[in-house]
XYZ file of C-alpha atoms in Angstrom:
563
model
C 0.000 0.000 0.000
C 2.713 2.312 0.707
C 4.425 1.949 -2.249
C 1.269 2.015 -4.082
C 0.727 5.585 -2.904
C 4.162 6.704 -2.583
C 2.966 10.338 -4.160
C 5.843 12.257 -2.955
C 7.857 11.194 -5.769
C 8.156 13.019 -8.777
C 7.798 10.995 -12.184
C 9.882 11.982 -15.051
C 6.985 12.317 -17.985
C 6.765 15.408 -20.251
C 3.816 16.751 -18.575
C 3.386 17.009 -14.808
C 2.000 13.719 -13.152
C 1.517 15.087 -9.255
C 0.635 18.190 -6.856
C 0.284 18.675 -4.207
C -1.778 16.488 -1.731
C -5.169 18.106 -1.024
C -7.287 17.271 1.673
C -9.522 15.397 -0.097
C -6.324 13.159 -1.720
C -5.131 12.268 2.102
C -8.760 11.399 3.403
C -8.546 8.932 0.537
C -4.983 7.585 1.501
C -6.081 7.536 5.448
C -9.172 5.354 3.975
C -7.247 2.906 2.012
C -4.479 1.727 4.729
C -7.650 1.258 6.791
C -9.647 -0.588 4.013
C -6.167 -2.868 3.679
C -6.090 -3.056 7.501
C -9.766 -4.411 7.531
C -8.900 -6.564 4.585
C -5.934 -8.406 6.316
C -8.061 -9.106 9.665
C -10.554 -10.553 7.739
C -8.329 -12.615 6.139
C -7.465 -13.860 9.739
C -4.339 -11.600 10.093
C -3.781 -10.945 14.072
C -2.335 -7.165 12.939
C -0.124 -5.363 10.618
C 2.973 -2.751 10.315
C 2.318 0.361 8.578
C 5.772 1.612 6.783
C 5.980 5.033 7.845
C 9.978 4.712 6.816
C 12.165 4.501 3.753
C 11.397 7.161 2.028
C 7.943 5.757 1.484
C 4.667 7.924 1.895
C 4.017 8.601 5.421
C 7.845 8.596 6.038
C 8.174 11.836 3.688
C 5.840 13.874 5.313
C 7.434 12.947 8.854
C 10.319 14.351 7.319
C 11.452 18.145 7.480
C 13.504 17.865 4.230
C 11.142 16.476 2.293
C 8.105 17.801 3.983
C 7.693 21.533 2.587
C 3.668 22.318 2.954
C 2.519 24.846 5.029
C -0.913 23.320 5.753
C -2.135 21.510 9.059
C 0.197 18.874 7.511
C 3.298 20.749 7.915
C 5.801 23.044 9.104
C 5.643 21.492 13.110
C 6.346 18.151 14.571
C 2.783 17.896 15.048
C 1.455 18.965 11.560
C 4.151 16.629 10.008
C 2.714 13.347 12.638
C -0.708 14.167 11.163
C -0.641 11.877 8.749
C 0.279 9.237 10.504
C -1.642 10.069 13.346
C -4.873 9.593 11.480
C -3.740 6.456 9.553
C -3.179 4.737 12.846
C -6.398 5.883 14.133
C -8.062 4.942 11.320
C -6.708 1.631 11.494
C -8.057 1.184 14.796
C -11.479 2.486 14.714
C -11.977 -0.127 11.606
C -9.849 -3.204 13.303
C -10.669 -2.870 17.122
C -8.539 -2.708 20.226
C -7.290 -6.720 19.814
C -5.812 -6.008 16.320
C -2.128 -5.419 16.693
C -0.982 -2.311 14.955
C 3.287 -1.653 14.819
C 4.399 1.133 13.017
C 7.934 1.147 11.487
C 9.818 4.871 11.370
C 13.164 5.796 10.461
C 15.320 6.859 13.722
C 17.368 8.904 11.378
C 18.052 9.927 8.171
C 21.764 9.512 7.242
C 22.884 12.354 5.063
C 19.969 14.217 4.398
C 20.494 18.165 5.455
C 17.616 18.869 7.157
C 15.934 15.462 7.383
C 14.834 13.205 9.982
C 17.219 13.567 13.264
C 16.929 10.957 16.647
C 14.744 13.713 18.515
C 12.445 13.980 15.846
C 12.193 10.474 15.607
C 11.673 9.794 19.375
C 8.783 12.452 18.698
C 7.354 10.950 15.922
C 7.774 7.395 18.135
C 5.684 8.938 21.087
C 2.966 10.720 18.668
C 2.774 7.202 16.957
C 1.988 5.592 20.113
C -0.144 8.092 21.777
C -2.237 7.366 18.424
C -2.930 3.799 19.339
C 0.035 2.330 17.950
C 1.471 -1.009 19.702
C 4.915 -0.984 19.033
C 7.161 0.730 17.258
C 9.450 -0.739 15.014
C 12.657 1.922 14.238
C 14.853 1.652 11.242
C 16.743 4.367 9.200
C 17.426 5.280 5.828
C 19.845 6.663 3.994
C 19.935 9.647 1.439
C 18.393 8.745 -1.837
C 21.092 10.413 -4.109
C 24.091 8.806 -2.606
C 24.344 4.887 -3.216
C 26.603 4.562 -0.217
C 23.922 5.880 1.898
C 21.901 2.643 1.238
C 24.541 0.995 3.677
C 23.613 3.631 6.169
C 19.601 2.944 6.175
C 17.875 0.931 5.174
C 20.189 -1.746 4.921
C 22.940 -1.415 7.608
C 26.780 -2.195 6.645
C 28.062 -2.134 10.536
C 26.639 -4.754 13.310
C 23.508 -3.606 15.237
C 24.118 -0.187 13.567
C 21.023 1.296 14.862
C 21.559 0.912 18.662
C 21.482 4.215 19.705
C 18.318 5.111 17.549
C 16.430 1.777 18.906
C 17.581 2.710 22.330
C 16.592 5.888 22.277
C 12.879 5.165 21.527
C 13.087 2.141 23.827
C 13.812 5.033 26.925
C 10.549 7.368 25.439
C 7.959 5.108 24.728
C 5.782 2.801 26.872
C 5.000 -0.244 24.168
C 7.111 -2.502 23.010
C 10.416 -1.822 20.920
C 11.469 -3.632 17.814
C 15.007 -2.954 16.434
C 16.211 -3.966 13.560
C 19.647 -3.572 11.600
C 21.912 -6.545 11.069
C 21.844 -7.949 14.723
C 23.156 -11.641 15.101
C 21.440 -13.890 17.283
C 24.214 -13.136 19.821
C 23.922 -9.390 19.504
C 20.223 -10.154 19.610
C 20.643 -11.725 23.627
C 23.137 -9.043 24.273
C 20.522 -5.641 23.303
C 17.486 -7.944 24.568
C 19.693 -8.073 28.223
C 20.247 -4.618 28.314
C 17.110 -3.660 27.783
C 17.487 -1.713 24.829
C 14.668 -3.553 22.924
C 12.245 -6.182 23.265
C 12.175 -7.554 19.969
C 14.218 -8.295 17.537
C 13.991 -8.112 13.606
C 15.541 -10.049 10.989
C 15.862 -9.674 7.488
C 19.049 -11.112 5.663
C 19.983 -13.421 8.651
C 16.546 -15.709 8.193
C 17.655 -15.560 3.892
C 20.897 -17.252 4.991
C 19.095 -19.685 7.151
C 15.348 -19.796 7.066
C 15.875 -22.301 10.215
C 17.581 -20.104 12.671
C 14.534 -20.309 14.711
C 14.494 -23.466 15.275
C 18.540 -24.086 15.212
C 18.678 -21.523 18.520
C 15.266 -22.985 20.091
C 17.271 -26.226 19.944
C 20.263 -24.629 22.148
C 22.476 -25.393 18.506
C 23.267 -21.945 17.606
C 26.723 -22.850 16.394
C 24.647 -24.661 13.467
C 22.980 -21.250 12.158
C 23.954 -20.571 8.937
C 25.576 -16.865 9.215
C 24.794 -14.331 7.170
C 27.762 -12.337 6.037
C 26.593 -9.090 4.965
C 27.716 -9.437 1.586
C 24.825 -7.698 0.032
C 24.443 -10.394 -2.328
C 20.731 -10.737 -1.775
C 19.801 -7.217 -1.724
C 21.428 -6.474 -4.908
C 19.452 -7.894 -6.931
C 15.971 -6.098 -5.782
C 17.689 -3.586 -8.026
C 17.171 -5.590 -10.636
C 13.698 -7.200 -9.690
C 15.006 -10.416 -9.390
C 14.052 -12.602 -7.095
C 16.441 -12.323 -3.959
C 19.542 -15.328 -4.002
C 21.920 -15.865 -0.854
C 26.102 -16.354 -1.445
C 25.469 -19.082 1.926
C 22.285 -20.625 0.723
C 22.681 -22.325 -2.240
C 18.291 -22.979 -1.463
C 17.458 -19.092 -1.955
C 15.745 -17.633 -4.974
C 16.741 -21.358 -7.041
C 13.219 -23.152 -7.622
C 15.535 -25.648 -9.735
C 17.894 -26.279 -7.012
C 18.825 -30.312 -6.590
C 16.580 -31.435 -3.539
C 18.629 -32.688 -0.597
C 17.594 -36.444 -0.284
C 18.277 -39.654 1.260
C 21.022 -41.661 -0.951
C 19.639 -44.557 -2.644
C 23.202 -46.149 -1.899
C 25.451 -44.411 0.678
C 29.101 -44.237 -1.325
C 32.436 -43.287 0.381
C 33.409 -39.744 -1.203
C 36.725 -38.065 -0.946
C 36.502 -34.262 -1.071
C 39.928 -32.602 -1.686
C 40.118 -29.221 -0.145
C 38.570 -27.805 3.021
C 37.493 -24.660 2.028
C 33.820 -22.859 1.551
C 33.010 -25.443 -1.655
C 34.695 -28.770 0.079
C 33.001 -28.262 3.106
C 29.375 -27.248 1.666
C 30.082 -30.672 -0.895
C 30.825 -32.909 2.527
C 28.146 -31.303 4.612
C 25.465 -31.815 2.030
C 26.874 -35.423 1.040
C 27.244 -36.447 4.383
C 22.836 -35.137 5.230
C 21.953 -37.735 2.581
C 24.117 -40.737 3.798
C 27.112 -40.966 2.146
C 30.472 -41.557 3.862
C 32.696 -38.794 3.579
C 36.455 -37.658 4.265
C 38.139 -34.497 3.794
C 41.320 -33.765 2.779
C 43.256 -30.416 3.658
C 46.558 -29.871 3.294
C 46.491 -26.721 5.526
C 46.674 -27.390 9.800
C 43.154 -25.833 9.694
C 39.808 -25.930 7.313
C 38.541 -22.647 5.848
C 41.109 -22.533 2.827
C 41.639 -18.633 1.488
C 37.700 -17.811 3.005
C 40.055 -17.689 6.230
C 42.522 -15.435 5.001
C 39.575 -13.292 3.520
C 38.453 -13.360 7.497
C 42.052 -11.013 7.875
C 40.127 -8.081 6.006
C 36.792 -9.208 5.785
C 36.001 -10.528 9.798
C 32.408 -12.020 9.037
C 33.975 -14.460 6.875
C 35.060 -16.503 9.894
C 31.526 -17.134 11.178
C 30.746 -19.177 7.294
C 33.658 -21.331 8.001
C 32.935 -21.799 12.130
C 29.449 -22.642 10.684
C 30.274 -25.023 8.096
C 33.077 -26.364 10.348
C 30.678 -27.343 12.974
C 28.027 -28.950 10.361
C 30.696 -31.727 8.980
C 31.642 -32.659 12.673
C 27.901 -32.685 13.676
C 27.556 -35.253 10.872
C 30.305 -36.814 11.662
C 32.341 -36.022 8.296
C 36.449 -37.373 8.487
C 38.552 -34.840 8.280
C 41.938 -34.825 7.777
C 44.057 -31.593 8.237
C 47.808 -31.090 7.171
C 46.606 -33.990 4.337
C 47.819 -32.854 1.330
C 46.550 -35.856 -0.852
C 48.011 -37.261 -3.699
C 46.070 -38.997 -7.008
C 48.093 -42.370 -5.584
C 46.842 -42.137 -2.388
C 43.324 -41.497 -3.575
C 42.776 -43.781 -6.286
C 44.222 -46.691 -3.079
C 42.263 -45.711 -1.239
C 39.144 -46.632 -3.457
C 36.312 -44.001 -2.776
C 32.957 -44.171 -4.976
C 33.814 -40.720 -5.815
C 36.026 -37.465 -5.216
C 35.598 -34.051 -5.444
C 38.025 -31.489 -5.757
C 37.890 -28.288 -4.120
C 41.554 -26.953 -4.367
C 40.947 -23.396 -4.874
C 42.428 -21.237 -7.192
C 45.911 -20.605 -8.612
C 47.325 -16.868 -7.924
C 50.231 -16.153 -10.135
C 52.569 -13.754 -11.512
C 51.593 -11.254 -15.079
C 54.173 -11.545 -17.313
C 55.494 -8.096 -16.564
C 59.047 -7.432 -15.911
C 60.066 -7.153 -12.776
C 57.478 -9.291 -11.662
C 59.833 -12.142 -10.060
C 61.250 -9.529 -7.656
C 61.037 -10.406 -3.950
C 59.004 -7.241 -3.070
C 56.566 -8.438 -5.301
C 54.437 -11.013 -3.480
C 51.271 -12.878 -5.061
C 47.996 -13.338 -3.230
C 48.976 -16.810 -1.903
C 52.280 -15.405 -0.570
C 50.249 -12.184 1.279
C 48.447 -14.856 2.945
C 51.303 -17.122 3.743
C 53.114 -14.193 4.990
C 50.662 -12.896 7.677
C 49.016 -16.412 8.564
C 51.540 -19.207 8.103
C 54.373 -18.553 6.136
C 57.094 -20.404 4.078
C 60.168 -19.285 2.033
C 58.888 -18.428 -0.580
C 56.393 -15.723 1.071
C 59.559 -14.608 3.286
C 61.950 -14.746 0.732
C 61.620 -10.508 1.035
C 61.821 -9.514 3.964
C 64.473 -8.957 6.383
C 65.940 -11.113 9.140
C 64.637 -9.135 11.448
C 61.041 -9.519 9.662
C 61.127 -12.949 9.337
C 62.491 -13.362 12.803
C 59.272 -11.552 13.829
C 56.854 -13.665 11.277
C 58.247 -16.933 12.497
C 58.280 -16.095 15.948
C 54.619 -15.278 15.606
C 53.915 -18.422 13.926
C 55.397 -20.164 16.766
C 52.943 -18.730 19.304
C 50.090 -18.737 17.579
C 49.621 -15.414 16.554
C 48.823 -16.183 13.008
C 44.785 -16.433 13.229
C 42.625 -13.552 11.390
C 41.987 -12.543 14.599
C 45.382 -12.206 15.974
C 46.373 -10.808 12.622
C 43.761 -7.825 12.649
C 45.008 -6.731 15.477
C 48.853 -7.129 16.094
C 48.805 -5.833 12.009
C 47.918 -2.072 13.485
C 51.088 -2.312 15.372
C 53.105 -3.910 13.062
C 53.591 -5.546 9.821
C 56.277 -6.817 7.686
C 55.306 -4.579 4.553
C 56.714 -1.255 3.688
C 55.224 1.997 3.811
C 54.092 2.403 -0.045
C 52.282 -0.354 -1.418
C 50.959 -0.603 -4.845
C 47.984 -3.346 -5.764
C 47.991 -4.635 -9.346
C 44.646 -5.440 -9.685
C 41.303 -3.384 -8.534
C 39.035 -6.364 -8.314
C 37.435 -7.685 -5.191
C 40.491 -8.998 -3.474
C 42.668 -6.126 -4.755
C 40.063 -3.444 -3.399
C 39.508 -5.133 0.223
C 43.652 -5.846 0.584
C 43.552 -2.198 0.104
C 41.211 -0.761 2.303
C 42.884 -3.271 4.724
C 46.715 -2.143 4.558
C 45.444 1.341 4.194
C 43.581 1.360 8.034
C 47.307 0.038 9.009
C 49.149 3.319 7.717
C 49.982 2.276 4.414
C 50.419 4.326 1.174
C 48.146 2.126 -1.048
C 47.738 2.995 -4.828
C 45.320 0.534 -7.140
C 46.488 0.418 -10.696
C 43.504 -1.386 -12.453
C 43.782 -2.364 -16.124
C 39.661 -2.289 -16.618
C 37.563 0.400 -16.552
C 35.951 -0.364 -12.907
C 36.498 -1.265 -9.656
C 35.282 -4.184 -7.412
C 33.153 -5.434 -9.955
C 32.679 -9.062 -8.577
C 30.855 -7.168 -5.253
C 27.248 -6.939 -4.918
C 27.386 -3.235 -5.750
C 25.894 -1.571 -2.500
C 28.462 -3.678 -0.842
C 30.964 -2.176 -3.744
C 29.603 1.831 -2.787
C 30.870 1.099 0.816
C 34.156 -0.783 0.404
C 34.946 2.038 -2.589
C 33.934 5.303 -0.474
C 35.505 3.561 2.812
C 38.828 2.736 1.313
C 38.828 6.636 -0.658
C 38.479 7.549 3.023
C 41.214 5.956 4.006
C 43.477 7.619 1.169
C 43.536 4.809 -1.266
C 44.606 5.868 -4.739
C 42.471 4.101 -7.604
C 44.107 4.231 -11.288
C 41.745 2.699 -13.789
C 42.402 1.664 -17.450
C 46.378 1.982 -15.648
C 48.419 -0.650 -17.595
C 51.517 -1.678 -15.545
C 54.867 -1.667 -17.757
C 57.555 -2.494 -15.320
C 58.281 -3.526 -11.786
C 61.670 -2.028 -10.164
C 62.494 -2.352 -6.829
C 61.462 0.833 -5.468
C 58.536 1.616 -8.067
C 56.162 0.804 -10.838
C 55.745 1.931 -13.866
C 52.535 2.134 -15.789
C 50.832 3.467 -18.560
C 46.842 5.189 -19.097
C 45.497 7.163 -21.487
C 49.252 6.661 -23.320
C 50.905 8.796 -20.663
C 53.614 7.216 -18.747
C 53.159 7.441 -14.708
C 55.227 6.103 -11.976
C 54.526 5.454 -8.375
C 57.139 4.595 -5.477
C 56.484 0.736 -3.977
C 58.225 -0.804 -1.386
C 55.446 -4.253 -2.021
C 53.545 -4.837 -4.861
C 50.664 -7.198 -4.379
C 49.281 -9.020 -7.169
C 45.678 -9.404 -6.714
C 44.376 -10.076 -10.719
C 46.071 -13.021 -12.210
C 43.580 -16.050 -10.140
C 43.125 -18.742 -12.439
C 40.902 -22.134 -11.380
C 43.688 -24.804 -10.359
C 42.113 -28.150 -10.530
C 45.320 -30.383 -12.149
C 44.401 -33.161 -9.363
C 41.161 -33.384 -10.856
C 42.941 -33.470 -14.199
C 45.597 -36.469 -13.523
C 41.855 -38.300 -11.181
C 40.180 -38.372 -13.960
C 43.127 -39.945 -16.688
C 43.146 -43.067 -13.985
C 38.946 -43.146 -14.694
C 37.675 -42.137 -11.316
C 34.476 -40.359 -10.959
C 35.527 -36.546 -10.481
C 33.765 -33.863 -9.697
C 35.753 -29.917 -9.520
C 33.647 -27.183 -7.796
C 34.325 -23.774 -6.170
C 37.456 -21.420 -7.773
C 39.215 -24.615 -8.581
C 36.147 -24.668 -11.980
C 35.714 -21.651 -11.895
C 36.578 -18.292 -9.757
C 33.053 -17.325 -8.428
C 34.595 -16.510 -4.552
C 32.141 -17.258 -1.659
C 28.476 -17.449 -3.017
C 29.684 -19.889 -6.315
C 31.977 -21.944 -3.787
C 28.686 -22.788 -1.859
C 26.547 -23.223 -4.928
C 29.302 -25.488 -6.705
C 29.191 -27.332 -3.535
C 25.722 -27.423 -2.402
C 24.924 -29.061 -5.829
C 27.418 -31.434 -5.715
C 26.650 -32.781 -2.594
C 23.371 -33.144 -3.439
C 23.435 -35.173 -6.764
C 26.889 -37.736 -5.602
């Protein structure tokens, strides 16, 4: 209904297409959210939440920026309520005191001059209640002309972003509370303790795992599937698709393979422990089958862990998935680097490989330097490394490294922090590559005190994100004084700089590291040499194909479900 009669908007046809509200045009909108109201409890609804947020209807004329009349509907806090006031009523007069009514209002509008502040929205919470309404339900929104603002409101970028707002109401009204703004079900306990709301909304969380109810009713919350705020799902609402999910292969895929019982259990061997191994072993495993993983790493999570280092949520996918396999009691082998030989003795029904991806060097000169490390080394470097990730540094550096290896100090965790004290990288770093590991390794180095330049052959940047996830990551890391160079070609690596081309004008730009972070190419030769000795072989996640996170679980998820 709201969006039906969302006549603050202006239309872009040749001849005008709205005016003002009149009196007679707001009776009729007051009449039809009642009508729908009356509709819904008929059709055995116990209440309803009118959207008096977003940018929608009633949410414009709550607001001061967009709110310009001069009428009873206007210029004060309690001509702008108005509205509202009488849609509420309205409601109840036609549904009756047992019919729930919640009404949903921004507690700010980010970047808008003039707009919606946290007093006006406690006022607009208190005239909403004194109304009739029964809770109040606060969100935010962002402004409509900036498409990083959409990770401000509606759809929050930082964890329980809208605390204060929430809280705020929750100290000025008398009904319930309901916040709302990417709250885990362990943030949810912590702001239901303090008493800062008494209910909490979910949006993206139930996409991820439309069984998180039940999972935490169960006392198994280490079995929710986490969402990781990868914006995946929303993005394509721009398009008017129907919503899919990077960690639920299920969402938005009518034609997904249905999860069911093997007709024969098999033994399957699934090389690799990362996102698409582990989604291939848990789903195998659900139907029946008997299944071992191999890893050759001390630890499962493959370079989704290392993506943990800049990207924190990561870590909750691989936790999850990590706990599924053992709950189904999944072998897993770590520091199990297994050959075809071993495999093909070892006689399994089937094997699927899940190595990852291959990060290598351009053929540019300079390329083989030492400075110059490829995404594999980065990783090695600052979570486990070997010679050849060390092979620049100094002995005093990889003193440090391997002394930090040796006490443990080499988990994302550890890593985020001790990195903003120190880190065995020099002071200018230049990424060849502005793609979605390129732009996050950025952002990352550039929060530690780093001189970080981007020099991206292409024309744009982060273009595997979701792209309101791409508006944050971009404006955050511009923020934080990263330079971005597109359609830069790079000519030559020296030791202290590189050299590049764009537009046909030379440039130059001092580096003490370069970090490769474009040439990823699928790396599935164990499939390769599997399948020459005639066993049944199946390659998923960036070892087929280099999809990242949401084609890992996909690759996976379908696997598992037709072995």
């Amino acid at each position: 209904m709201a969006e039906l009669l969302r006549m603050g908007e202006k239309t872009g046809g040749a001849s005008p297409t709205h005016h003002e509200a009149t009196a007679d045009d707001l009776a009729e909108v007051v009449e039809a959210f009642a009508a729908a109201a009356a509709r819904l409890q008929h059709a055995g609804c116990d209440g309803i939440e009118v959207h008096a947020a977003h940018g929608y209807l009633i949410s414009t004329f709550l607001s001061p920026h967009w709110n310009r009349r001069t009428d009873d509907y206007g210029t004060t806090v309690e001509g702008r309520t108005r509205l509202l006031r009488q849609v509420v009523s309205a409601i109840r007069v036609r549904c009756g005191t047992d019919f729930v009514i919640i009404v949903r209002l921004d507690g700010q509008e980010f970047g808008v001059d003039g707009g919606i502040t946290l007093d006006l929205a406690v006022q607009h919470a208190v005239s909403a209640e004194r109304a009739g309404a029964d809770a109040i339900h606060v969100s935010a929104i962002g402004a409509p002309d900036a498409g990083v603002s959409f990770t401000d409101g509606p759809i929050p970028y930082r964890p329980v972003q809208y605390r204060e707002l929430f809280g705020a109401v929750r100290s000025a009204v008398d009904v319930p509370v309901i916040a709302v703004g990417r709250i885990s079900p362990a943030a949810a306990e912590e702001v239901l303790a303090a008493g800062d709301a008494d209910f909490i909304a979910m949006g993206r969380q139930l996409l991820a795992d439309p069984q998180l109810a039940k999972r935490l009713m169960d006392g198994r919350p280490d079995l929710v599937r986490p969402c990781i705020n990868c914006f995946v799902c929303v993005a394509e609402n721009f398009w008017d698709e129907s919503p899919v999910c990077a960690v639920n292969a299920r969402l938005g895929r009518p034609d997904a393979p249905k999860v069911r019982a093997a007709d024969v259990p098999r033994r399957i061997a699934v090389v690799g422990g990362g996102p698409a191994g582990l989604e291939a072993a848990r789903v195998a495993a659900s139907r029946g089958h008997d299944v071992t993983i191999f890893e050759r790493a001390d630890h499962l999570g493959g370079t989704a862990r290392f993506s943990a280092v800049t990207t924190p949520i990561n870590a909750t996918l691989i936790d999850y998935l990590a706990a599924a396999v053992g709950e189904l009691g999944v072998n897993v082998g770590l520091g199990s680097e297994a050959s075809a030989d071993e495999i093909e003795a070892a006689s399994f029904d089937a094997v699927v490989v899940a190595t990852g991806a291959h990060r290598g060097r351009p053929p540019i000169p300079g390329a083989e330097l030492d400075h110059v490390l490829t995404g594999d080394d980065l990783r090695m470097m600052l979570t486990g490394g070997n010679g050849a990730a060390l092979r620049g540094l100094s002995t005093g550096q990889r003193f440090a490294v391997k002394a930090a290896q040796r006490l443990h100090l080499t988990t994302p965790e550890r890593v985020r922090g001790l990195s903003k004290r120190w880190m065995p990288l020099g002071d200018n770093i230049v990424i060849v590559g502005g793609g979605l590991v390129g732009v996050e390794i950025a952002e990352f180095l550039a929060q530690r005190g780093r001189h970080v330049t981007v020099l991206e052959q292409g024309p744009d940047l982060g273009v595997e994100m979701a792209h309101p996830r791409r508006w944050r990551t971009l404006h955050q890391a511009r923020e934080d004084n990263v330079t971005f160079v597109t359609g830069a070609s790079v000519d030559v690596i020296d030791e202290k700089a590189v050299r590049y081309t764009v537009d046909d004008a030379a440039a130059v730009v001092a580096a003490d590291h370069v970090v490769i972070a474009n040439e990823v190419h699928p790396g599935a030769a164990l499939a390769d040499e599997l399948a020459k000795r005639g066993l049944e072989v199946h390659v998923i996640g960036d070892a087929a194909a280099v999809t990242y996170i949401q084609g890992a679980i996909r690759t996976g998820f379908d696997v598992g479900a037709s072995l």
